[in-house]
Amino acid sequence: MKYLRRKIDLYLEEWRQDEGRKPLIVKGSRQIGKTESIRNFGAKHYENVIEINFVEEPKYKQIISEGYKTADLIRNISRIDPKKRFVEGKTLLFFDELQEFPEIATALKFFEQDGRFDVICSGSLLGIHYARIESNSVGYKTDYEMHSLDFEEFLWAKGYDADFIEDMLAHMVRQQLFDETELSVCSALFLDFCILGGMPAVVREYIEKDSFEGSLAIQRQLLTDYEEDIRKYAVGIDQTRILNVFRQIPIQLAKDNKKFQISKVASGARFKDYRGCIEWLSDTGIVNVCYCMRYPELPLKGNIDDTKYKLYFADSGLLVAMLDEEAQEDLRANRNLGVYKGALYENVVGEALVKSGYGLYYYKREDSTLEEDFFVRTADDLIPIEVKATNGRAKSLRTLIESDKYEDIHYGIKLISGNIGFDGQIYTFPYFCAFLLKRYLKKFSAL
């Protein structure tokens, strides 16, 4: 099975080269490639990799029976499996499925102080137990949040190199139109990515078969797995409510007003009864929450109404897997997104922003039609981003830029199914450039 190159690969290399490295916890939702990436890294750099999976091998939960000190844990691991070798400076301990045994996080302090072995922990749905893990290991660990593949990683999987991606960024910075071939190739690749999402199992199947054959079945199995996780891990919260919210997301995204309305989830549903459900889905990495700003100005944090939000899937493949049969057939056979066009492109752009390190914010003015999909910031500017399902005028975007009311907004970005352009402080880019916006804005600000 061919390994899919991931962005965590470079992070792990840098972590290993840091002489002061601490035990590492890789967080993220299930089946996004955490275990595979850590195994690949371990096989490259260590003489011995001691992998312990707390789901598959619950017997290893006994290793803390005599305490959390490194010597005690190693002795107990060796008792369970005498074949495991611990060579100082050449051994990686990999604790997988940490959510099944968060107590092991207490040992990270002792591993960090001991310093003889490198330690990486990984697990899904860590948001549920992370407060416990944090209190047990504060100051003695490093965190890395991993996501499913973004469009850049998808391009790597398709065989495109860094030069191809740098050329895309250069077009954006220079405001240089993509030629017909470039636009056609990149748009087709991006639409494939929209349909597939970034789950490694789905992408690998698509790469190996060079078709969508089997992709829907894998997506739907992933969807089933996520729903099973909700039933298994949602402790102390109404699981039915969480599932109802989860299943409502594509329905509400398909509407013109994409604000998530709890009242539509179930008869008599109230926000106060469902607040924990939204937080649970967000903490697990299943959804991205886009909060409504009170007013479009800096700073972003603290400037939100947490009762108003839009919900997007953290991976567009989940959204696609939940579409009805007719939409599925139209999407794959005719590449027609139908009523879900706006929902899918907004979801993918929100996903790209989160994977770039941004939080998600939108704005809807109550006394007018003024509404903007997303906002990001640089050191000095607040930048509205509009995702156009059709290549029409961006009235709200223009109002935000031209009005004297919004002092932090000087220009905006419009994402379309089309080419690069510039008009009245609005910079237009194709959808497929969304993953490059952070790099673009960094270069733009430096000009």
GROMACS .gro file of C-alpha atoms in nm:
model
  447
    1MET     CA    1   0.000   0.000   0.000
    2LYS     CA    2   0.153   0.327  -0.113
    3TYR     CA    3   0.206   0.585   0.161
    4LEU     CA    4   0.033   0.918   0.104
    5ARG     CA    5   0.266   1.207   0.178
    6ARG     CA    6   0.127   1.432   0.452
    7LYS     CA    7   0.209   1.770   0.604
    8ILE     CA    8   0.266   1.608   0.943
    9ASP     CA    9   0.572   1.436   0.790
   10LEU     CA   10   0.773   1.759   0.793
   11TYR     CA   11   0.646   1.846   1.142
   12LEU     CA   12   0.762   1.506   1.276
   13GLU     CA   13   1.106   1.553   1.117
   14GLU     CA   14   1.140   1.894   1.285
   15TRP     CA   15   1.017   1.753   1.617
   16ARG     CA   16   1.281   1.479   1.608
   17GLN     CA   17   1.559   1.728   1.534
   18ASP     CA   18   1.465   1.941   1.835
   19GLU     CA   19   1.700   1.841   2.118
   20GLY     CA   20   1.448   1.967   2.372
   21ARG     CA   21   1.158   1.770   2.225
   22LYS     CA   22   0.881   1.663   2.459
   23PRO     CA   23   0.640   1.371   2.420
   24LEU     CA   24   0.405   1.448   2.132
   25ILE     CA   25   0.027   1.407   2.119
   26VAL     CA   26  -0.123   1.394   1.769
   27LYS     CA   27  -0.491   1.488   1.788
   28GLY     CA   28  -0.760   1.460   1.523
   29SER     CA   29  -1.082   1.288   1.422
   30ARG     CA   30  -1.085   0.921   1.330
   31GLN     CA   31  -0.941   0.767   1.013
   32ILE     CA   32  -0.755   1.076   0.891
   33GLY     CA   33  -0.418   0.897   0.874
   34LYS     CA   34  -0.262   0.965   1.215
   35THR     CA   35  -0.146   0.609   1.282
   36GLU     CA   36  -0.016   0.556   0.929
   37SER     CA   37   0.190   0.876   0.936
   38ILE     CA   38   0.343   0.798   1.276
   39ARG     CA   39   0.428   0.442   1.169
   40ASN     CA   40   0.591   0.572   0.852
   41PHE     CA   41   0.798   0.818   1.055
   42GLY     CA   42   0.896   0.555   1.311
   43ALA     CA   43   1.006   0.303   1.049
   44LYS     CA   44   1.235   0.564   0.891
   45HIS     CA   45   1.411   0.688   1.202
   46TYR     CA   46   1.410   0.432   1.483
   47GLU     CA   47   1.574   0.098   1.542
   48ASN     CA   48   1.280  -0.003   1.760
   49VAL     CA   49   0.918   0.112   1.747
   50ILE     CA   50   0.709  -0.006   2.042
   51GLU     CA   51   0.346   0.038   1.932
   52ILE     CA   52   0.069  -0.013   2.184
   53ASN     CA   53  -0.293   0.017   2.072
   54PHE     CA   54  -0.525   0.050   2.370
   55VAL     CA   55  -0.830  -0.061   2.168
   56GLU     CA   56  -0.675  -0.374   2.018
   57GLU     CA   57  -0.463  -0.459   2.324
   58PRO     CA   58  -0.648  -0.347   2.639
   59LYS     CA   59  -0.416  -0.566   2.849
   60TYR     CA   60  -0.160  -0.283   2.827
   61LYS     CA   61  -0.381  -0.069   3.049
   62GLN     CA   62  -0.220  -0.267   3.333
   63ILE     CA   63   0.120  -0.107   3.276
   64ILE     CA   64   0.047   0.173   3.524
   65SER     CA   65  -0.031  -0.071   3.805
   66GLU     CA   66   0.295   0.014   3.984
   67GLY     CA   67   0.295   0.383   3.903
   68TYR     CA   68   0.383   0.611   3.614
   69LYS     CA   69   0.762   0.625   3.629
   70THR     CA   70   0.936   0.528   3.307
   71ALA     CA   71   1.125   0.234   3.456
   72ASP     CA   72   0.802   0.088   3.598
   73LEU     CA   73   0.616   0.120   3.267
   74ILE     CA   74   0.898  -0.034   3.063
   75ARG     CA   75   0.928  -0.324   3.307
   76ASN     CA   76   0.553  -0.390   3.283
   77ILE     CA   77   0.548  -0.364   2.903
   78SER     CA   78   0.834  -0.614   2.890
   79ARG     CA   79   0.647  -0.852   3.118
   80ILE     CA   80   0.349  -0.853   2.882
   81ASP     CA   81   0.568  -0.889   2.572
   82PRO     CA   82   0.933  -0.986   2.636
   83LYS     CA   83   1.013  -0.942   2.263
   84LYS     CA   84   0.981  -0.566   2.286
   85ARG     CA   85   1.324  -0.401   2.293
   86PHE     CA   86   1.402  -0.067   2.458
   87VAL     CA   87   1.729   0.078   2.324
   88GLU     CA   88   1.815   0.420   2.465
   89GLY     CA   89   1.811   0.693   2.200
   90LYS     CA   90   1.691   0.450   1.931
   91THR     CA   91   1.340   0.364   2.047
   92LEU     CA   92   1.004   0.526   1.975
   93LEU     CA   93   0.713   0.444   2.206
   94PHE     CA   94   0.387   0.492   2.019
   95PHE     CA   95   0.071   0.484   2.230
   96ASP     CA   96  -0.229   0.469   1.993
   97GLU     CA   97  -0.602   0.511   2.061
   98LEU     CA   98  -0.527   0.738   2.355
   99GLN     CA   99  -0.898   0.816   2.400
  100GLU     CA  100  -0.942   0.459   2.531
  101PHE     CA  101  -0.685   0.511   2.806
  102PRO     CA  102  -0.623   0.881   2.875
  103GLU     CA  103  -0.462   0.786   3.208
  104ILE     CA  104  -0.137   0.710   3.024
  105ALA     CA  105  -0.095   1.086   2.971
  106THR     CA  106   0.018   1.110   3.334
  107ALA     CA  107   0.327   0.912   3.233
  108LEU     CA  108   0.435   1.176   2.980
  109LYS     CA  109   0.582   1.390   3.259
  110PHE     CA  110   0.811   1.102   3.360
  111PHE     CA  111   0.907   1.015   3.001
  112GLU     CA  112   0.999   1.380   2.945
  113GLN     CA  113   1.211   1.391   3.260
  114ASP     CA  114   1.371   1.053   3.186
  115GLY     CA  115   1.469   1.148   2.831
  116ARG     CA  116   1.587   0.805   2.711
  117PHE     CA  117   1.300   0.736   2.470
  118ASP     CA  118   1.090   0.935   2.227
  119VAL     CA  119   0.715   0.914   2.286
  120ILE     CA  120   0.424   0.985   2.053
  121CYS     CA  121   0.059   0.943   2.150
  122SER     CA  122  -0.232   0.946   1.909
  123GLY     CA  123  -0.605   0.915   1.935
  124SER     CA  124  -0.942   1.006   1.792
  125LEU     CA  125  -1.214   1.209   1.959
  126LEU     CA  126  -0.960   1.354   2.199
  127GLY     CA  127  -1.180   1.656   2.260
  128ILE     CA  128  -1.391   1.437   2.485
  129HIS     CA  129  -1.110   1.344   2.722
  130TYR     CA  130  -0.864   1.621   2.653
  131ALA     CA  131  -0.930   1.819   2.970
  132ARG     CA  132  -0.826   1.512   3.163
  133ILE     CA  133  -0.520   1.455   2.947
  134GLU     CA  134  -0.421   1.820   2.973
  135SER     CA  135  -0.439   1.824   3.353
  136ASN     CA  136  -0.232   1.505   3.365
  137SER     CA  137   0.051   1.626   3.142
  138VAL     CA  138   0.053   2.007   3.133
  139GLY     CA  139   0.399   2.141   3.054
  140TYR     CA  140   0.540   1.801   2.958
  141LYS     CA  141   0.402   1.748   2.608
  142THR     CA  142   0.363   1.905   2.265
  143ASP     CA  143   0.035   1.895   2.069
  144TYR     CA  144  -0.022   1.864   1.697
  145GLU     CA  145  -0.368   1.880   1.544
  146MET     CA  146  -0.404   1.673   1.228
  147HIS     CA  147  -0.679   1.689   0.967
  148SER     CA  148  -0.780   1.484   0.666
  149LEU     CA  149  -0.594   1.564   0.343
  150ASP     CA  150  -0.624   1.921   0.217
  151PHE     CA  151  -0.617   2.006  -0.153
  152GLU     CA  152  -0.238   2.044  -0.151
  153GLU     CA  153  -0.192   1.694  -0.008
  154PHE     CA  154  -0.443   1.567  -0.265
  155LEU     CA  155  -0.231   1.722  -0.541
  156TRP     CA  156   0.077   1.546  -0.397
  157ALA     CA  157  -0.115   1.218  -0.408
  158LYS     CA  158  -0.193   1.285  -0.774
  159GLY     CA  159   0.176   1.335  -0.846
  160TYR     CA  160   0.196   1.715  -0.859
  161ASP     CA  161   0.505   1.864  -0.696
  162ALA     CA  162   0.591   2.179  -0.504
  163ASP     CA  163   0.673   2.368  -0.825
  164PHE     CA  164   0.317   2.319  -0.951
  165ILE     CA  165   0.177   2.462  -0.627
  166GLU     CA  166   0.428   2.749  -0.616
  167ASP     CA  167   0.324   2.837  -0.970
  168MET     CA  168  -0.040   2.859  -0.857
  169LEU     CA  169   0.064   3.094  -0.576
  170ALA     CA  170   0.273   3.304  -0.815
  171HIS     CA  171  -0.032   3.350  -1.038
  172MET     CA  172  -0.227   3.481  -0.738
  173VAL     CA  173   0.046   3.720  -0.623
  174ARG     CA  174   0.110   3.857  -0.973
  175GLN     CA  175  -0.261   3.868  -1.063
  176GLN     CA  176  -0.171   3.662  -1.369
  177LEU     CA  177  -0.455   3.478  -1.541
  178PHE     CA  178  -0.437   3.099  -1.555
  179ASP     CA  179  -0.428   2.988  -1.917
  180GLU     CA  180  -0.708   2.768  -2.048
  181THR     CA  181  -0.524   2.441  -1.982
  182GLU     CA  182  -0.414   2.539  -1.631
  183LEU     CA  183  -0.765   2.649  -1.538
  184SER     CA  184  -0.924   2.336  -1.681
  185VAL     CA  185  -0.680   2.096  -1.512
  186CYS     CA  186  -0.692   2.264  -1.170
  187SER     CA  187  -1.071   2.303  -1.175
  188ALA     CA  188  -1.119   1.935  -1.265
  189LEU     CA  189  -0.880   1.823  -0.989
  190PHE     CA  190  -1.057   2.045  -0.739
  191LEU     CA  191  -1.400   1.912  -0.830
  192ASP     CA  192  -1.270   1.558  -0.783
  193PHE     CA  193  -1.141   1.664  -0.441
  194CYS     CA  194  -1.479   1.819  -0.354
  195ILE     CA  195  -1.654   1.492  -0.438
  196LEU     CA  196  -1.404   1.270  -0.259
  197GLY     CA  197  -1.307   1.473   0.046
  198GLY     CA  198  -0.972   1.414   0.211
  199MET     CA  199  -1.009   1.086   0.399
  200PRO     CA  200  -0.698   0.879   0.310
  201ALA     CA  201  -0.894   0.558   0.244
  202VAL     CA  202  -1.116   0.736  -0.008
  203VAL     CA  203  -0.831   0.920  -0.178
  204ARG     CA  204  -0.613   0.608  -0.199
  205GLU     CA  205  -0.894   0.408  -0.362
  206TYR     CA  206  -0.947   0.686  -0.615
  207ILE     CA  207  -0.574   0.710  -0.693
  208GLU     CA  208  -0.529   0.335  -0.731
  209LYS     CA  209  -0.835   0.283  -0.952
  210ASP     CA  210  -0.821   0.620  -1.130
  211SER     CA  211  -1.197   0.640  -1.092
  212PHE     CA  212  -1.469   0.701  -0.833
  213GLU     CA  213  -1.546   0.329  -0.816
  214GLY     CA  214  -1.592   0.229  -0.454
  215SER     CA  215  -1.548   0.582  -0.317
  216LEU     CA  216  -1.910   0.625  -0.210
  217ALA     CA  217  -1.911   0.292  -0.028
  218ILE     CA  218  -1.601   0.393   0.170
  219GLN     CA  219  -1.748   0.738   0.247
  220ARG     CA  220  -2.069   0.582   0.374
  221GLN     CA  221  -1.879   0.334   0.589
  222LEU     CA  222  -1.686   0.626   0.740
  223LEU     CA  223  -2.017   0.797   0.805
  224THR     CA  224  -2.144   0.486   0.983
  225ASP     CA  225  -1.823   0.472   1.188
  226TYR     CA  226  -1.868   0.834   1.296
  227GLU     CA  227  -2.226   0.768   1.403
  228GLU     CA  228  -2.109   0.462   1.599
  229ASP     CA  229  -1.850   0.682   1.771
  230ILE     CA  230  -2.123   0.925   1.872
  231ARG     CA  231  -2.316   0.637   2.032
  232LYS     CA  232  -2.001   0.502   2.199
  233TYR     CA  233  -1.833   0.817   2.326
  234ALA     CA  234  -2.111   1.069   2.389
  235VAL     CA  235  -2.126   1.023   2.764
  236GLY     CA  236  -2.355   1.246   2.968
  237ILE     CA  237  -2.510   1.407   2.659
  238ASP     CA  238  -2.819   1.296   2.473
  239GLN     CA  239  -2.677   1.088   2.187
  240THR     CA  240  -3.000   1.122   1.988
  241ARG     CA  241  -2.970   1.498   1.994
  242ILE     CA  242  -2.611   1.484   1.870
  243LEU     CA  243  -2.709   1.249   1.588
  244ASN     CA  244  -3.003   1.473   1.496
  245VAL     CA  245  -2.774   1.776   1.470
  246PHE     CA  246  -2.518   1.578   1.269
  247ARG     CA  247  -2.783   1.458   1.021
  248GLN     CA  248  -2.936   1.804   0.986
  249ILE     CA  249  -2.616   1.973   0.863
  250PRO     CA  250  -2.649   1.895   0.489
  251ILE     CA  251  -3.019   1.986   0.492
  252GLN     CA  252  -2.953   2.326   0.645
  253LEU     CA  253  -2.647   2.395   0.430
  254ALA     CA  254  -2.857   2.343   0.117
  255LYS     CA  255  -3.075   2.642   0.209
  256ASP     CA  256  -3.006   3.003   0.116
  257ASN     CA  257  -2.986   3.094   0.484
  258LYS     CA  258  -2.714   2.859   0.603
  259LYS     CA  259  -2.731   2.968   0.967
  260PHE     CA  260  -2.788   2.651   1.168
  261GLN     CA  261  -3.135   2.659   1.322
  262ILE     CA  262  -3.184   2.435   1.625
  263SER     CA  263  -3.562   2.477   1.589
  264LYS     CA  264  -3.544   2.275   1.266
  265VAL     CA  265  -3.365   1.981   1.429
  266ALA     CA  266  -3.665   1.853   1.624
  267SER     CA  267  -4.005   1.973   1.734
  268GLY     CA  268  -3.971   2.208   2.029
  269ALA     CA  269  -3.590   2.203   2.017
  270ARG     CA  270  -3.425   2.490   2.204
  271PHE     CA  271  -3.070   2.623   2.183
  272LYS     CA  272  -2.997   2.574   2.554
  273ASP     CA  273  -3.074   2.203   2.523
  274TYR     CA  274  -2.846   2.157   2.222
  275ARG     CA  275  -2.547   2.380   2.305
  276GLY     CA  276  -2.350   2.083   2.440
  277CYS     CA  277  -2.419   1.885   2.121
  278ILE     CA  278  -2.258   2.151   1.902
  279GLU     CA  279  -1.956   2.174   2.134
  280TRP     CA  280  -1.924   1.794   2.140
  281LEU     CA  281  -1.921   1.764   1.759
  282SER     CA  282  -1.671   2.050   1.736
  283ASP     CA  283  -1.442   1.907   2.005
  284THR     CA  284  -1.430   1.571   1.828
  285GLY     CA  285  -1.319   1.732   1.503
  286ILE     CA  286  -1.627   1.611   1.312
  287VAL     CA  287  -1.761   1.959   1.237
  288ASN     CA  288  -1.627   2.311   1.193
  289VAL     CA  289  -1.831   2.582   1.363
  290CYS     CA  290  -1.847   2.922   1.191
  291TYR     CA  291  -1.960   3.186   1.442
  292CYS     CA  292  -2.145   3.505   1.359
  293MET     CA  293  -1.954   3.823   1.440
  294ARG     CA  294  -2.133   4.093   1.636
  295TYR     CA  295  -1.976   4.351   1.409
  296PRO     CA  296  -1.718   4.321   1.127
  297GLU     CA  297  -1.417   4.464   1.307
  298LEU     CA  298  -1.099   4.350   1.479
  299PRO     CA  299  -1.027   4.164   1.698
  300LEU     CA  300  -1.208   3.849   1.589
  301LYS     CA  301  -1.194   3.660   1.917
  302GLY     CA  302  -1.446   3.788   2.167
  303ASN     CA  303  -1.641   3.953   1.887
  304ILE     CA  304  -1.889   3.672   1.828
  305ASP     CA  305  -2.246   3.581   1.914
  306ASP     CA  306  -2.213   3.216   2.015
  307THR     CA  307  -2.586   3.158   1.970
  308LYS     CA  308  -2.557   3.220   1.593
  309TYR     CA  309  -2.343   2.991   1.382
  310LYS     CA  310  -2.316   2.780   1.070
  311LEU     CA  311  -2.205   2.417   1.085
  312TYR     CA  312  -1.978   2.265   0.821
  313PHE     CA  313  -1.834   1.917   0.802
  314ALA     CA  314  -1.463   1.902   0.879
  315ASP     CA  315  -1.428   1.686   0.567
  316SER     CA  316  -1.644   1.747   0.260
  317GLY     CA  317  -1.657   1.373   0.193
  318LEU     CA  318  -1.897   1.337   0.488
  319LEU     CA  319  -2.128   1.596   0.333
  320VAL     CA  320  -2.117   1.418  -0.004
  321ALA     CA  321  -2.186   1.080   0.160
  322MET     CA  322  -2.505   1.220   0.315
  323LEU     CA  323  -2.659   1.343  -0.011
  324ASP     CA  324  -2.962   1.162  -0.150
  325GLU     CA  325  -2.929   0.898  -0.425
  326GLU     CA  326  -3.032   1.131  -0.708
  327ALA     CA  327  -2.778   1.393  -0.603
  328GLN     CA  328  -2.509   1.124  -0.575
  329GLU     CA  329  -2.568   1.000  -0.929
  330ASP     CA  330  -2.580   1.351  -1.074
  331LEU     CA  331  -2.265   1.449  -0.887
  332ARG     CA  332  -2.051   1.157  -1.003
  333ALA     CA  333  -2.194   1.093  -1.349
  334ASN     CA  334  -2.257   1.451  -1.461
  335ARG     CA  335  -2.036   1.646  -1.219
  336ASN     CA  336  -2.344   1.851  -1.138
  337LEU     CA  337  -2.372   1.977  -0.780
  338GLY     CA  338  -2.738   2.085  -0.813
  339VAL     CA  339  -2.895   2.251  -0.507
  340TYR     CA  340  -2.590   2.151  -0.303
  341LYS     CA  341  -2.348   2.358  -0.512
  342GLY     CA  342  -2.332   2.652  -0.273
  343ALA     CA  343  -2.325   2.422   0.030
  344LEU     CA  344  -2.039   2.209  -0.102
  345TYR     CA  345  -1.818   2.497  -0.213
  346GLU     CA  346  -1.876   2.684   0.114
  347ASN     CA  347  -1.798   2.367   0.309
  348VAL     CA  348  -1.476   2.306   0.114
  349VAL     CA  349  -1.361   2.667   0.154
  350GLY     CA  350  -1.437   2.660   0.528
  351GLU     CA  351  -1.247   2.332   0.548
  352ALA     CA  352  -0.949   2.487   0.364
  353LEU     CA  353  -0.941   2.783   0.602
  354VAL     CA  354  -0.947   2.561   0.912
  355LYS     CA  355  -0.675   2.336   0.769
  356SER     CA  356  -0.468   2.650   0.709
  357GLY     CA  357  -0.499   2.743   1.076
  358TYR     CA  358  -0.784   2.995   1.063
  359GLY     CA  359  -1.094   3.006   1.280
  360LEU     CA  360  -1.427   3.048   1.102
  361TYR     CA  361  -1.633   3.367   1.128
  362TYR     CA  362  -1.918   3.514   0.926
  363TYR     CA  363  -2.138   3.823   0.949
  364LYS     CA  364  -2.510   3.878   0.897
  365ARG     CA  365  -2.657   4.219   0.958
  366GLU     CA  366  -3.006   4.177   1.103
  367ASP     CA  367  -3.163   4.491   0.953
  368SER     CA  368  -3.045   4.440   0.594
  369THR     CA  369  -2.940   4.181   0.336
  370LEU     CA  370  -2.572   4.239   0.416
  371GLU     CA  371  -2.409   3.900   0.476
  372GLU     CA  372  -2.055   3.770   0.429
  373ASP     CA  373  -1.944   3.407   0.424
  374PHE     CA  374  -1.605   3.419   0.597
  375PHE     CA  375  -1.353   3.660   0.749
  376VAL     CA  376  -0.979   3.622   0.805
  377ARG     CA  377  -0.726   3.871   0.931
  378THR     CA  378  -0.373   3.991   0.884
  379ALA     CA  379  -0.184   4.204   1.135
  380ASP     CA  380  -0.371   4.517   1.027
  381ASP     CA  381  -0.669   4.419   0.814
  382LEU     CA  382  -0.995   4.231   0.839
  383ILE     CA  383  -1.056   4.055   0.510
  384PRO     CA  384  -1.403   3.939   0.403
  385ILE     CA  385  -1.420   3.630   0.181
  386GLU     CA  386  -1.719   3.559  -0.040
  387VAL     CA  387  -1.781   3.217  -0.194
  388LYS     CA  388  -1.997   3.262  -0.505
  389ALA     CA  389  -2.202   2.967  -0.629
  390THR     CA  390  -2.255   3.170  -0.947
  391ASN     CA  391  -2.018   3.430  -1.089
  392GLY     CA  392  -2.245   3.721  -1.009
  393ARG     CA  393  -2.179   4.053  -0.837
  394ALA     CA  394  -2.062   4.055  -0.477
  395LYS     CA  395  -2.291   4.326  -0.339
  396SER     CA  396  -2.224   4.264   0.032
  397LEU     CA  397  -1.850   4.241  -0.026
  398ARG     CA  398  -1.847   4.572  -0.209
  399THR     CA  399  -2.054   4.738   0.066
  400LEU     CA  400  -1.811   4.621   0.337
  401ILE     CA  401  -1.513   4.759   0.143
  402GLU     CA  402  -1.661   5.091   0.030
  403SER     CA  403  -1.855   5.192   0.343
  404ASP     CA  404  -1.689   5.417   0.601
  405LYS     CA  405  -1.854   5.214   0.878
  406TYR     CA  406  -1.604   4.928   0.852
  407GLU     CA  407  -1.266   5.080   0.929
  408ASP     CA  408  -1.070   4.753   0.943
  409ILE     CA  409  -1.181   4.641   0.595
  410HIS     CA  410  -0.986   4.775   0.297
  411TYR     CA  411  -1.015   4.495   0.044
  412GLY     CA  412  -1.185   4.160   0.001
  413ILE     CA  413  -1.155   3.823  -0.170
  414LYS     CA  414  -1.410   3.653  -0.394
  415LEU     CA  415  -1.385   3.284  -0.482
  416ILE     CA  416  -1.557   3.174  -0.803
  417SER     CA  417  -1.576   2.912  -1.074
  418GLY     CA  418  -1.360   3.122  -1.301
  419ASN     CA  419  -1.025   3.295  -1.337
  420ILE     CA  420  -0.819   3.548  -1.146
  421GLY     CA  421  -0.935   3.908  -1.149
  422PHE     CA  422  -0.934   4.243  -0.968
  423ASP     CA  423  -1.205   4.509  -0.950
  424GLY     CA  424  -1.260   4.782  -0.695
  425GLN     CA  425  -1.043   4.630  -0.420
  426ILE     CA  426  -1.196   4.288  -0.473
  427TYR     CA  427  -0.944   4.017  -0.558
  428THR     CA  428  -1.103   3.725  -0.740
  429PHE     CA  429  -0.961   3.373  -0.743
  430PRO     CA  430  -1.081   3.030  -0.855
  431TYR     CA  431  -1.217   2.803  -0.580
  432PHE     CA  432  -0.912   2.581  -0.609
  433CYS     CA  433  -0.690   2.861  -0.473
  434ALA     CA  434  -0.861   2.860  -0.131
  435PHE     CA  435  -0.591   2.642   0.031
  436LEU     CA  436  -0.329   2.905  -0.066
  437LEU     CA  437  -0.504   3.211   0.080
  438LYS     CA  438  -0.296   3.225   0.398
  439ARG     CA  439   0.029   3.211   0.201
  440TYR     CA  440  -0.105   3.464  -0.046
  441LEU     CA  441  -0.206   3.709   0.225
  442LYS     CA  442   0.135   3.678   0.388
  443LYS     CA  443   0.304   3.770   0.061
  444PHE     CA  444   0.042   4.036  -0.016
  445SER     CA  445   0.096   4.204   0.321
  446ALA     CA  446   0.471   4.207   0.262
  447LEU     CA  447   0.440   4.392  -0.070
   0.00000   0.00000   0.00000
